[in-house]
mmCIF file of C-alpha atoms in Angstrom:
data_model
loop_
_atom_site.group_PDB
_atom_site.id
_atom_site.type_symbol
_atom_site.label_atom_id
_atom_site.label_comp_id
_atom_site.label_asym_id
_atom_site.label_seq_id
_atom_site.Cartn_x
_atom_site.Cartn_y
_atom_site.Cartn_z
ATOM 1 C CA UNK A 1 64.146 69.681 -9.679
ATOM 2 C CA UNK A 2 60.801 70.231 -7.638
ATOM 3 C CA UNK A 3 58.688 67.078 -6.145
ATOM 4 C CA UNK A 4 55.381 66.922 -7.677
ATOM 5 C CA UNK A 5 54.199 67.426 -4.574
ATOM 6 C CA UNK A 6 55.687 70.545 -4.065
ATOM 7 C CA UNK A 7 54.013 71.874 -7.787
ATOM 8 C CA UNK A 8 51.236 70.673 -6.757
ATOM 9 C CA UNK A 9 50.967 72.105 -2.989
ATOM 10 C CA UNK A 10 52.235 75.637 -4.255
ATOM 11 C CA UNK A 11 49.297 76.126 -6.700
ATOM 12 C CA UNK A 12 45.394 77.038 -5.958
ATOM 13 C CA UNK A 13 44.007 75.598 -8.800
ATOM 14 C CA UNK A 14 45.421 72.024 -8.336
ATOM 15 C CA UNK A 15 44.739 70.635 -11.715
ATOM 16 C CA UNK A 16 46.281 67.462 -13.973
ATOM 17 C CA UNK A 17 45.279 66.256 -16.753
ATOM 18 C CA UNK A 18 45.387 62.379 -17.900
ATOM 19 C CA UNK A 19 45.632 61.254 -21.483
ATOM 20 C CA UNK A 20 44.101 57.404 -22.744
ATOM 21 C CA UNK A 21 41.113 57.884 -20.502
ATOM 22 C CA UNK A 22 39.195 55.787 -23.038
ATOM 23 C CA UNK A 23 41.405 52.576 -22.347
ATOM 24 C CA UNK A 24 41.772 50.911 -19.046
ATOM 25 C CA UNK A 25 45.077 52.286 -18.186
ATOM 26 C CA UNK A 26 44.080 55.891 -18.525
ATOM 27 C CA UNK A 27 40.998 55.347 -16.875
ATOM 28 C CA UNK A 28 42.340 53.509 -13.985
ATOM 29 C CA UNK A 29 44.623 56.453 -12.855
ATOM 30 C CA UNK A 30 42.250 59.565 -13.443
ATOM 31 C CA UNK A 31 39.796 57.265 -11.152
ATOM 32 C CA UNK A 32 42.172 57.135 -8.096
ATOM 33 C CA UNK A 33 42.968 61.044 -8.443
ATOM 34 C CA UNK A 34 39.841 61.462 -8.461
ATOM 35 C CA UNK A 35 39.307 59.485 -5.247
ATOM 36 C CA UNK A 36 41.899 60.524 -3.979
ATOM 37 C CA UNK A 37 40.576 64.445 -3.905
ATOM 38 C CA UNK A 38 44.419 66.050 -3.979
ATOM 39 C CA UNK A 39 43.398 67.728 -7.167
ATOM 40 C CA UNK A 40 40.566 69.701 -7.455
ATOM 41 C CA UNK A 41 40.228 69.234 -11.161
ATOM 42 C CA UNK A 42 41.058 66.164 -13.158
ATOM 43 C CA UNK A 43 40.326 66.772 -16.939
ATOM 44 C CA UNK A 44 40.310 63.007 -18.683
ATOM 45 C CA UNK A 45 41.691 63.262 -22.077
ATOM 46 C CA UNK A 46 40.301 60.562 -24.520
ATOM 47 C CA UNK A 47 40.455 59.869 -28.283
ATOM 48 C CA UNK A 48 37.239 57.605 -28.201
ATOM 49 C CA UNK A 49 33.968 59.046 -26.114
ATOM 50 C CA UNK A 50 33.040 55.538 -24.490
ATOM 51 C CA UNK A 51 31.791 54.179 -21.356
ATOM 52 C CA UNK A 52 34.923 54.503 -19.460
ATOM 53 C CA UNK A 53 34.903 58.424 -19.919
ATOM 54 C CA UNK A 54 31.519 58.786 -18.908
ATOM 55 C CA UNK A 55 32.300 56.927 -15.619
ATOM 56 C CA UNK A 56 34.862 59.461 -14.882
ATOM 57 C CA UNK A 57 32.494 62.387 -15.560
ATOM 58 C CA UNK A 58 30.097 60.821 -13.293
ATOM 59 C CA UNK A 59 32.587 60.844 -10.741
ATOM 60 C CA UNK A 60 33.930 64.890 -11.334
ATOM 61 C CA UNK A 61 36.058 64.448 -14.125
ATOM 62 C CA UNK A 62 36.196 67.180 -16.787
ATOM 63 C CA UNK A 63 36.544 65.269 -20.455
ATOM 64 C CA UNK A 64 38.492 66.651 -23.073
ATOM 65 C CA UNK A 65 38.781 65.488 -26.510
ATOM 66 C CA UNK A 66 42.170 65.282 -27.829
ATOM 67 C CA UNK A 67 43.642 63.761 -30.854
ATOM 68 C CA UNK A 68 47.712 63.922 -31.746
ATOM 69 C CA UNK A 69 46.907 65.270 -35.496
ATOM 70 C CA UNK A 70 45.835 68.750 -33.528
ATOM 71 C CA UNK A 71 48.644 69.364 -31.660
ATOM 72 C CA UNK A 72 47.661 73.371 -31.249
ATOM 73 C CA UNK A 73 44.617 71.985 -29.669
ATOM 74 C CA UNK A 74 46.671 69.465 -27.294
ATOM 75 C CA UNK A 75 48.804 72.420 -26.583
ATOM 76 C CA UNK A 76 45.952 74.576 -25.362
ATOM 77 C CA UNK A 77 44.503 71.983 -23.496
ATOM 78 C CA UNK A 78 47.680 71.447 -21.275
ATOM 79 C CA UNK A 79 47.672 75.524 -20.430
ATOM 80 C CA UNK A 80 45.049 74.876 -18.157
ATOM 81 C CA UNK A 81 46.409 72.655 -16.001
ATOM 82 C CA UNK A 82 49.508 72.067 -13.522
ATOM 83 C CA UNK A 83 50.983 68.347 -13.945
ATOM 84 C CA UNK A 84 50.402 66.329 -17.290
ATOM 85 C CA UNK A 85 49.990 62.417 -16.906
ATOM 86 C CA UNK A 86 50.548 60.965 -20.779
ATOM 87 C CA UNK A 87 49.251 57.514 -20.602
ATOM 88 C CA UNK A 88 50.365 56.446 -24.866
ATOM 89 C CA UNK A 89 46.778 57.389 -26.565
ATOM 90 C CA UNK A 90 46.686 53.760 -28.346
ATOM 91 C CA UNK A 91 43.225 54.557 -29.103
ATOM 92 C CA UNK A 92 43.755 57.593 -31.115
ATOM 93 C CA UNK A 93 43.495 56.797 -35.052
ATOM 94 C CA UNK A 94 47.149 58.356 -35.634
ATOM 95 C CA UNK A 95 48.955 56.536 -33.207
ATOM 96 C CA UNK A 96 52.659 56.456 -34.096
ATOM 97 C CA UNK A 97 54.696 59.105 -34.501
ATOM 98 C CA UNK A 98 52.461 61.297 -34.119
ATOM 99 C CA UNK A 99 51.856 61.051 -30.912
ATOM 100 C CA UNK A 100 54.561 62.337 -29.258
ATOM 101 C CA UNK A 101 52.665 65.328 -29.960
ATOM 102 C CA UNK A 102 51.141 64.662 -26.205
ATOM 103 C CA UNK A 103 54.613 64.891 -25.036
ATOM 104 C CA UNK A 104 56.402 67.497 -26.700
ATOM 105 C CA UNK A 105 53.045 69.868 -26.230
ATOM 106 C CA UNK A 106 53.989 70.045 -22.609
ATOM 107 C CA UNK A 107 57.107 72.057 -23.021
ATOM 108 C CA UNK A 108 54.539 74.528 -25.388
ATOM 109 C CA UNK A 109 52.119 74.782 -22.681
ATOM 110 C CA UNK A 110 54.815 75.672 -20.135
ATOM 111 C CA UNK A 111 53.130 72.708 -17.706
ATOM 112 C CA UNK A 112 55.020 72.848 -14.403
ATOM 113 C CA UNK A 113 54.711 68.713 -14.448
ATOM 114 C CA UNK A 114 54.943 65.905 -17.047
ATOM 115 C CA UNK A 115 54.792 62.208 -16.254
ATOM 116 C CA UNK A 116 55.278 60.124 -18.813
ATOM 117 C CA UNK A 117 53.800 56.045 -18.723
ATOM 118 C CA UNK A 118 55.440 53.576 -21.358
ATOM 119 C CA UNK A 119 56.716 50.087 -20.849
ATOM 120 C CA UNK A 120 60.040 48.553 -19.769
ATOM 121 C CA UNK A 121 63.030 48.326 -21.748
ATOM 122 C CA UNK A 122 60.558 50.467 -24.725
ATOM 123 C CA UNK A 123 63.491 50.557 -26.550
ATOM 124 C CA UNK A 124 64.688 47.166 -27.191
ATOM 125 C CA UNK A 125 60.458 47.278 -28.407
ATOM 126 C CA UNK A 126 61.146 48.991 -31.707
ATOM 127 C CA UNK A 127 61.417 46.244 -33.997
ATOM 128 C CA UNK A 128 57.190 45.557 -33.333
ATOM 129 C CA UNK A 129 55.323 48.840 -35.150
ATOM 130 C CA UNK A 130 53.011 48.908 -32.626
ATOM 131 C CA UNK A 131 55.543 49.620 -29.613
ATOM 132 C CA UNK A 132 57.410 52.323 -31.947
ATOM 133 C CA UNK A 133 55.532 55.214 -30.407
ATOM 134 C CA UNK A 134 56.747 54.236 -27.132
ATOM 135 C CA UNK A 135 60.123 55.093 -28.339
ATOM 136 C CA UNK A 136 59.448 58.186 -30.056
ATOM 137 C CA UNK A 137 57.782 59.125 -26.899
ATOM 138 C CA UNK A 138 60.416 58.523 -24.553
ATOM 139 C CA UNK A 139 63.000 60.245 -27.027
ATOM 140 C CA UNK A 140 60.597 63.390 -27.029
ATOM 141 C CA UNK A 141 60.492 62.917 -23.449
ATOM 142 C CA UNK A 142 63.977 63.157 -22.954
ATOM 143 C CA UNK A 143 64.006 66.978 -25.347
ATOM 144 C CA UNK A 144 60.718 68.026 -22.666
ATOM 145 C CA UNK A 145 62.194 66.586 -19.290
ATOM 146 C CA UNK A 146 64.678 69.812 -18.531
ATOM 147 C CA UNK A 147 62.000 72.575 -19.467
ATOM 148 C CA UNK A 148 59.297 71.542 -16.864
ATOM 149 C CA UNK A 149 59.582 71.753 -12.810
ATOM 150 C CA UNK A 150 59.326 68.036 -12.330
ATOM 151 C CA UNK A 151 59.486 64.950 -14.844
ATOM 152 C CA UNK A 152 59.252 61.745 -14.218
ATOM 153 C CA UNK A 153 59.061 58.744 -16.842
ATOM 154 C CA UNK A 154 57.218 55.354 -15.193
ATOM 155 C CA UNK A 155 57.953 51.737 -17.260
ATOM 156 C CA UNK A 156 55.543 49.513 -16.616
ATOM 157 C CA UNK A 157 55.955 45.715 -16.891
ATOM 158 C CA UNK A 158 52.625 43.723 -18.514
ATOM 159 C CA UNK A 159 49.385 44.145 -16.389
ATOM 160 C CA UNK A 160 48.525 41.202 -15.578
ATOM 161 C CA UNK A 161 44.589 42.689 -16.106
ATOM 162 C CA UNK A 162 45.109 41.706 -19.852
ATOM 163 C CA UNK A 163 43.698 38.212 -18.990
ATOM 164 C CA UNK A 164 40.225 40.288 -18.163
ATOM 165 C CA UNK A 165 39.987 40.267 -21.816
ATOM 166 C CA UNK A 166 40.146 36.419 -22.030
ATOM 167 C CA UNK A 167 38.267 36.015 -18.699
ATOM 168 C CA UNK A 168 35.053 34.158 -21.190
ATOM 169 C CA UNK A 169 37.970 31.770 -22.978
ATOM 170 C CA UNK A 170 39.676 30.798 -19.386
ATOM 171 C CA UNK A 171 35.556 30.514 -17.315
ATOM 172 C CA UNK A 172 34.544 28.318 -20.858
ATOM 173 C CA UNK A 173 37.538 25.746 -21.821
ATOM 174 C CA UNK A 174 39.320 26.003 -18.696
ATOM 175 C CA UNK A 175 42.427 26.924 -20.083
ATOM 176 C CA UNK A 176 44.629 30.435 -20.702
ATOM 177 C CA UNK A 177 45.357 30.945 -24.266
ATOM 178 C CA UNK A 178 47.937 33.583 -25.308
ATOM 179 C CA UNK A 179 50.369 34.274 -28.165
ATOM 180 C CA UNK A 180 53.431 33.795 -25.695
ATOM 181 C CA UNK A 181 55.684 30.600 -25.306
ATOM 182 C CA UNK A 182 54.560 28.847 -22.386
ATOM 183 C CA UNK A 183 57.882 28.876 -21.035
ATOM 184 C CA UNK A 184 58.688 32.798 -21.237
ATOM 185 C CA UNK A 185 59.058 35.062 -18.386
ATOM 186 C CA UNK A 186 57.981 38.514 -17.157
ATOM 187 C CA UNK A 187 57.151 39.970 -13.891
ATOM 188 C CA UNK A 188 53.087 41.047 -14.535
ATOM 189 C CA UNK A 189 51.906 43.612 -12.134
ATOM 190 C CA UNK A 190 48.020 44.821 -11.486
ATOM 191 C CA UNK A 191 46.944 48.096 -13.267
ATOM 192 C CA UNK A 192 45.326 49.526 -10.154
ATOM 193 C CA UNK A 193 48.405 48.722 -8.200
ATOM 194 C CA UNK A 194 50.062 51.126 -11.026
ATOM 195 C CA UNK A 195 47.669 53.502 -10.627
ATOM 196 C CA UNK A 196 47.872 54.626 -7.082
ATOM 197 C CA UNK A 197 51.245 54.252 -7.008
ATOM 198 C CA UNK A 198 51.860 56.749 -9.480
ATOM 199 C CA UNK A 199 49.008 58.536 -7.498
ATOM 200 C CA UNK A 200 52.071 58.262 -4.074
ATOM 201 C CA UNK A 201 54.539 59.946 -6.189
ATOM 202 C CA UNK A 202 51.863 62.986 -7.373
ATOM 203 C CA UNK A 203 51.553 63.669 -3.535
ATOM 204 C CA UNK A 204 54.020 62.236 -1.771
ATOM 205 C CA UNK A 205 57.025 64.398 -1.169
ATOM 206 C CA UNK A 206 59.848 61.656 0.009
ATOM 207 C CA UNK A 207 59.445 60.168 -3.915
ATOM 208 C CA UNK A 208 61.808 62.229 -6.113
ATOM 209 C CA UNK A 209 61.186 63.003 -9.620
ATOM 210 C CA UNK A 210 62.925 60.315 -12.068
ATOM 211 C CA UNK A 211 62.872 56.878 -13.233
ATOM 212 C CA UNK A 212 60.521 54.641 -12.293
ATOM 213 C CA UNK A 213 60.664 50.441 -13.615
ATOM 214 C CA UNK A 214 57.270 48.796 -11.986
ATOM 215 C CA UNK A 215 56.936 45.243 -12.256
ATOM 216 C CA UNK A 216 54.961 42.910 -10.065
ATOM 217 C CA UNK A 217 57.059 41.081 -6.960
ATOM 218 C CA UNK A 218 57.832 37.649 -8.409
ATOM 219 C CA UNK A 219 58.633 36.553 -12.020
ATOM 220 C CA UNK A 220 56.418 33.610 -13.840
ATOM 221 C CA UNK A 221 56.357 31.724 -16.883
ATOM 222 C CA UNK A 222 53.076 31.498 -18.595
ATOM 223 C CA UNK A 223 52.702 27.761 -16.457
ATOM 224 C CA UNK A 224 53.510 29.546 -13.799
ATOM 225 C CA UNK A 225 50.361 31.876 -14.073
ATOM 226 C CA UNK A 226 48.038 28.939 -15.304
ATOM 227 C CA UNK A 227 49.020 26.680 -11.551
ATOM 228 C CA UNK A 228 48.305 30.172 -9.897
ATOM 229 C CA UNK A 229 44.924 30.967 -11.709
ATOM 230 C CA UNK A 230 44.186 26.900 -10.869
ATOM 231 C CA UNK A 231 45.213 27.651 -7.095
ATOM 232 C CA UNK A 232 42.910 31.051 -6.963
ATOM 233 C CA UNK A 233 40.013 30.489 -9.107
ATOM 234 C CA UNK A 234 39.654 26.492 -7.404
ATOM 235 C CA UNK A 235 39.429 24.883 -10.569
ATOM 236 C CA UNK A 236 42.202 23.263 -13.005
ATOM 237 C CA UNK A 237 43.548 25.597 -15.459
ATOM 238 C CA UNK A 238 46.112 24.824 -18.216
ATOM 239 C CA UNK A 239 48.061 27.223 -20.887
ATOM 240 C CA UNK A 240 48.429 27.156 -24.789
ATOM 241 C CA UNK A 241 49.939 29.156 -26.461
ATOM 242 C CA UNK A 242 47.787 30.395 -29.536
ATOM 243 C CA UNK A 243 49.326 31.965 -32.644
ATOM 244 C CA UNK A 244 49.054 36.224 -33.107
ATOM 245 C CA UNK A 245 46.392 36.080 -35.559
ATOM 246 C CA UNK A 246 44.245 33.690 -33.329
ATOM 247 C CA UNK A 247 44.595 36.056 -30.159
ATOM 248 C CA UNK A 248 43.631 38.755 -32.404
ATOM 249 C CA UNK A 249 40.685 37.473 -33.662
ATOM 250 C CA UNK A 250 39.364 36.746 -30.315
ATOM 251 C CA UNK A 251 39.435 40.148 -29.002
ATOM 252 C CA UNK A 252 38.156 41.490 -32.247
ATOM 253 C CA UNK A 253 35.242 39.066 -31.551
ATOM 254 C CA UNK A 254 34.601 40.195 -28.087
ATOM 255 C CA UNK A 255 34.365 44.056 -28.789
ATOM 256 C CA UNK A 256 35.599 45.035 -25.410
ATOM 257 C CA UNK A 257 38.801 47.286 -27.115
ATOM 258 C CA UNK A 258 39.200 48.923 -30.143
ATOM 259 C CA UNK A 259 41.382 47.652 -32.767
ATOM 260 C CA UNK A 260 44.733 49.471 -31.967
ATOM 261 C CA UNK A 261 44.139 48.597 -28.756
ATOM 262 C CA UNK A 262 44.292 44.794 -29.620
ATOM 263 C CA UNK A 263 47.558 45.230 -31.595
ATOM 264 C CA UNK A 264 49.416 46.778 -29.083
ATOM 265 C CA UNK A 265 48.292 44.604 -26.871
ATOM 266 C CA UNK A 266 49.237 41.438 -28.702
ATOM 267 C CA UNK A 267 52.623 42.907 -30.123
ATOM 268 C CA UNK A 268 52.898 43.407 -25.826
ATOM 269 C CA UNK A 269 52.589 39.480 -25.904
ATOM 270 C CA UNK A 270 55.115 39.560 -28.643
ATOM 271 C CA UNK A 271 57.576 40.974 -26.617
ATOM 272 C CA UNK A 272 57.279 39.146 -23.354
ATOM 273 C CA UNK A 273 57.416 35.798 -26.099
ATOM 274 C CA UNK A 274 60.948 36.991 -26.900
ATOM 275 C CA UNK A 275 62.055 37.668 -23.204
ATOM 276 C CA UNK A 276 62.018 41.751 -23.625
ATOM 277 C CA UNK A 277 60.144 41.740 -20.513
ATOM 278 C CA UNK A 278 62.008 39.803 -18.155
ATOM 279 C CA UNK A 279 63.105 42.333 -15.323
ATOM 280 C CA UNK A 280 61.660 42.785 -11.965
ATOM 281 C CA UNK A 281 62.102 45.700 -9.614
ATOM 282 C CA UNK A 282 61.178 47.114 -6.367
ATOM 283 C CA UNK A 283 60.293 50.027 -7.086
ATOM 284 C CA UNK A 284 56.151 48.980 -7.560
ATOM 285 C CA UNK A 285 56.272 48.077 -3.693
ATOM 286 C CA UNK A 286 58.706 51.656 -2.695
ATOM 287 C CA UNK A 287 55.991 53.630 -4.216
ATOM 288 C CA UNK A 288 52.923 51.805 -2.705
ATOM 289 C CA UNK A 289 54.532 51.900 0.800
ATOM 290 C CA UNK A 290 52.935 48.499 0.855
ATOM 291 C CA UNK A 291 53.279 44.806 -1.020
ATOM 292 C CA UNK A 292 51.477 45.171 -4.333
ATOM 293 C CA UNK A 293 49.298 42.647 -5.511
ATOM 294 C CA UNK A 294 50.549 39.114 -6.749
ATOM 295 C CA UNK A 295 49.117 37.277 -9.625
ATOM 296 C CA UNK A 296 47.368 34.843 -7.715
ATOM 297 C CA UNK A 297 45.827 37.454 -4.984
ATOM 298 C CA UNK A 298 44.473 39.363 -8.151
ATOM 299 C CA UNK A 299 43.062 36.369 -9.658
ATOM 300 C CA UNK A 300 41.800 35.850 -6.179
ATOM 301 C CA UNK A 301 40.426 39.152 -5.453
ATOM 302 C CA UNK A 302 38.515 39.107 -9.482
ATOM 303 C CA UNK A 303 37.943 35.072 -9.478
ATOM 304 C CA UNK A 304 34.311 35.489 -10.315
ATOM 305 C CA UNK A 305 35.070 36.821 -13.621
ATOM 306 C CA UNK A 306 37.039 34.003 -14.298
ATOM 307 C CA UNK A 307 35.327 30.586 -12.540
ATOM 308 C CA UNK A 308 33.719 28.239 -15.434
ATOM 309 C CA UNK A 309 30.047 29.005 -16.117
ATOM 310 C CA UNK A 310 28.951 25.285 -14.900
ATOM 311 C CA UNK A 311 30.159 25.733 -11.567
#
């Protein structure tokens, strides 16, 4: 099997194409190919035309409407391009089953590269409806993987950006409030740290093709997290944990994400709750070529967002 960077180098046209542009995670890559001017064309796929796709046409981005219920239409967008980067389209109104249509539309369109995000251990995820997708994604993965030039599928552990969406909550009371046992462990890692290292493996030719578990460098309990945020913001904060409903509400109250969005994030909590996201590897920091961010140095580097309002 080729290196990415070898599709990538032996073609004039230079062009991927990133699904979820709509939601953060989506977003967050096609922005550092962009910046990162390897590719001349980056076409950001989104289900949802909000402000996080017009940021990326601002910066060069081509947009392109997709939704899994026209797969012909996924199909023909992937014949334009080189390498395929499916973030899971959470936005898109069919998400479920359907949407390994992003996947299995790459073998179709002949792409020369397919990169597939989801989350570790996805498959221990299927008893939460939400996380299904992720497994019918990786199993469609797995039929598309031998048919394209390169392949790689990247697990990701939970961003530890999600408490962006509580930033008001923590800056108002003080106090992080999740649907998670206070006690449970994962190993959170920053989105943007995700996002160029994924960016390393596009271009860089010593990262092979494969397998890829990211996870931030240390493990914490949701205490753990709450001393750090108290250590980087400067200011006390505590944790409770908050039932499903309750978290739900909230973001449904703030507006920031659309509805799936919220459930997939909060069946994410789920997970971590029962110790499904527990492992930590090195493979975030191989990737980088450098030590990816801690919880505490990106609570640091964002603490504005996140100091009470009466300070």
């Amino acid at each position: 099997m080729q290196t990415f960077s070898e599709i990538v180098g032996a073609t004039d046209y230079k062009c991927v194409l990133v699904t979820g542009c709509d939601m953060y995670s989506g977003f967050s890559i096609a922005r550092v190919l962009l910046k990162s001017k390897r590719f001349k064309h980056v076409h950001a796929a989104y289900f949802h035309e909000n402000a996080l796709v017009h940021h990326l046409k601002k910066e060069g981005a081509e947009p392109v409407h997709l939704k899994a219920e026209h797969a012909e239409h996924i199909v023909h967008a992937y014949k334009k391009v080189d390498v395929v980067v499916v973030v899971p389209p959470v936005s898109d109104h069919a998400w479920g089953e359907k949407c390994v249509a992003y996947v299995l539309a790459a073998k179709e369109a002949k792409v020369k590269g397919l990169v597939l995000c989801s989350k570790i251990n996805a498959k221990e995820l299927a008893s939460w409806p939400m996380l299904m997708p992720l497994v019918k994604m990786e199993e469609a993965y797995d039929q598309v993987k031998d048919h394209v030039k390169a392949a790689s599928l990247v697990r990701c552990s939970l961003h530890i950006d999600v408490l962006w969406l509580f930033r008001h909550q923590i800056a108002s009371e003080r106090k992080i409030c999740l649907p998670v046992r206070s006690d449970a462990k994962c190993a959170p890692m920053a989105e943007m740290d995700g996002a160029r290292a994924l960016c390393n493996m596009l271009h860089d030719p010593k990262h092979k093709p494969g397998v890829y578990e990211l996870t931030g460098p240390e493990t914490l309990s949701l205490d753990d997290i709450a001393h750090q945020a108290s250590s980087a913001i400067g200011t006390d904060i505590g944790y409770e944990q908050i039932g499903h409903q309750e978290a739900v509400d909230y973001l449904k109250h703030r507006k920031e994400i659309s509805d799936n969005e919220i459930h997939f994030i909060c069946s994410i909590f789920a997970a971590v709750s029962d110790d499904k996201l527990t492992k930590q590897t090195g493979d975030l920091k191989k990737l980088l070529g450098d030590d990816p961010h801690t919880v505490k140095g990106y609570l640091q580097k964002n603490a504005d967002d996140f100091k009470p309002r009466d300070d």
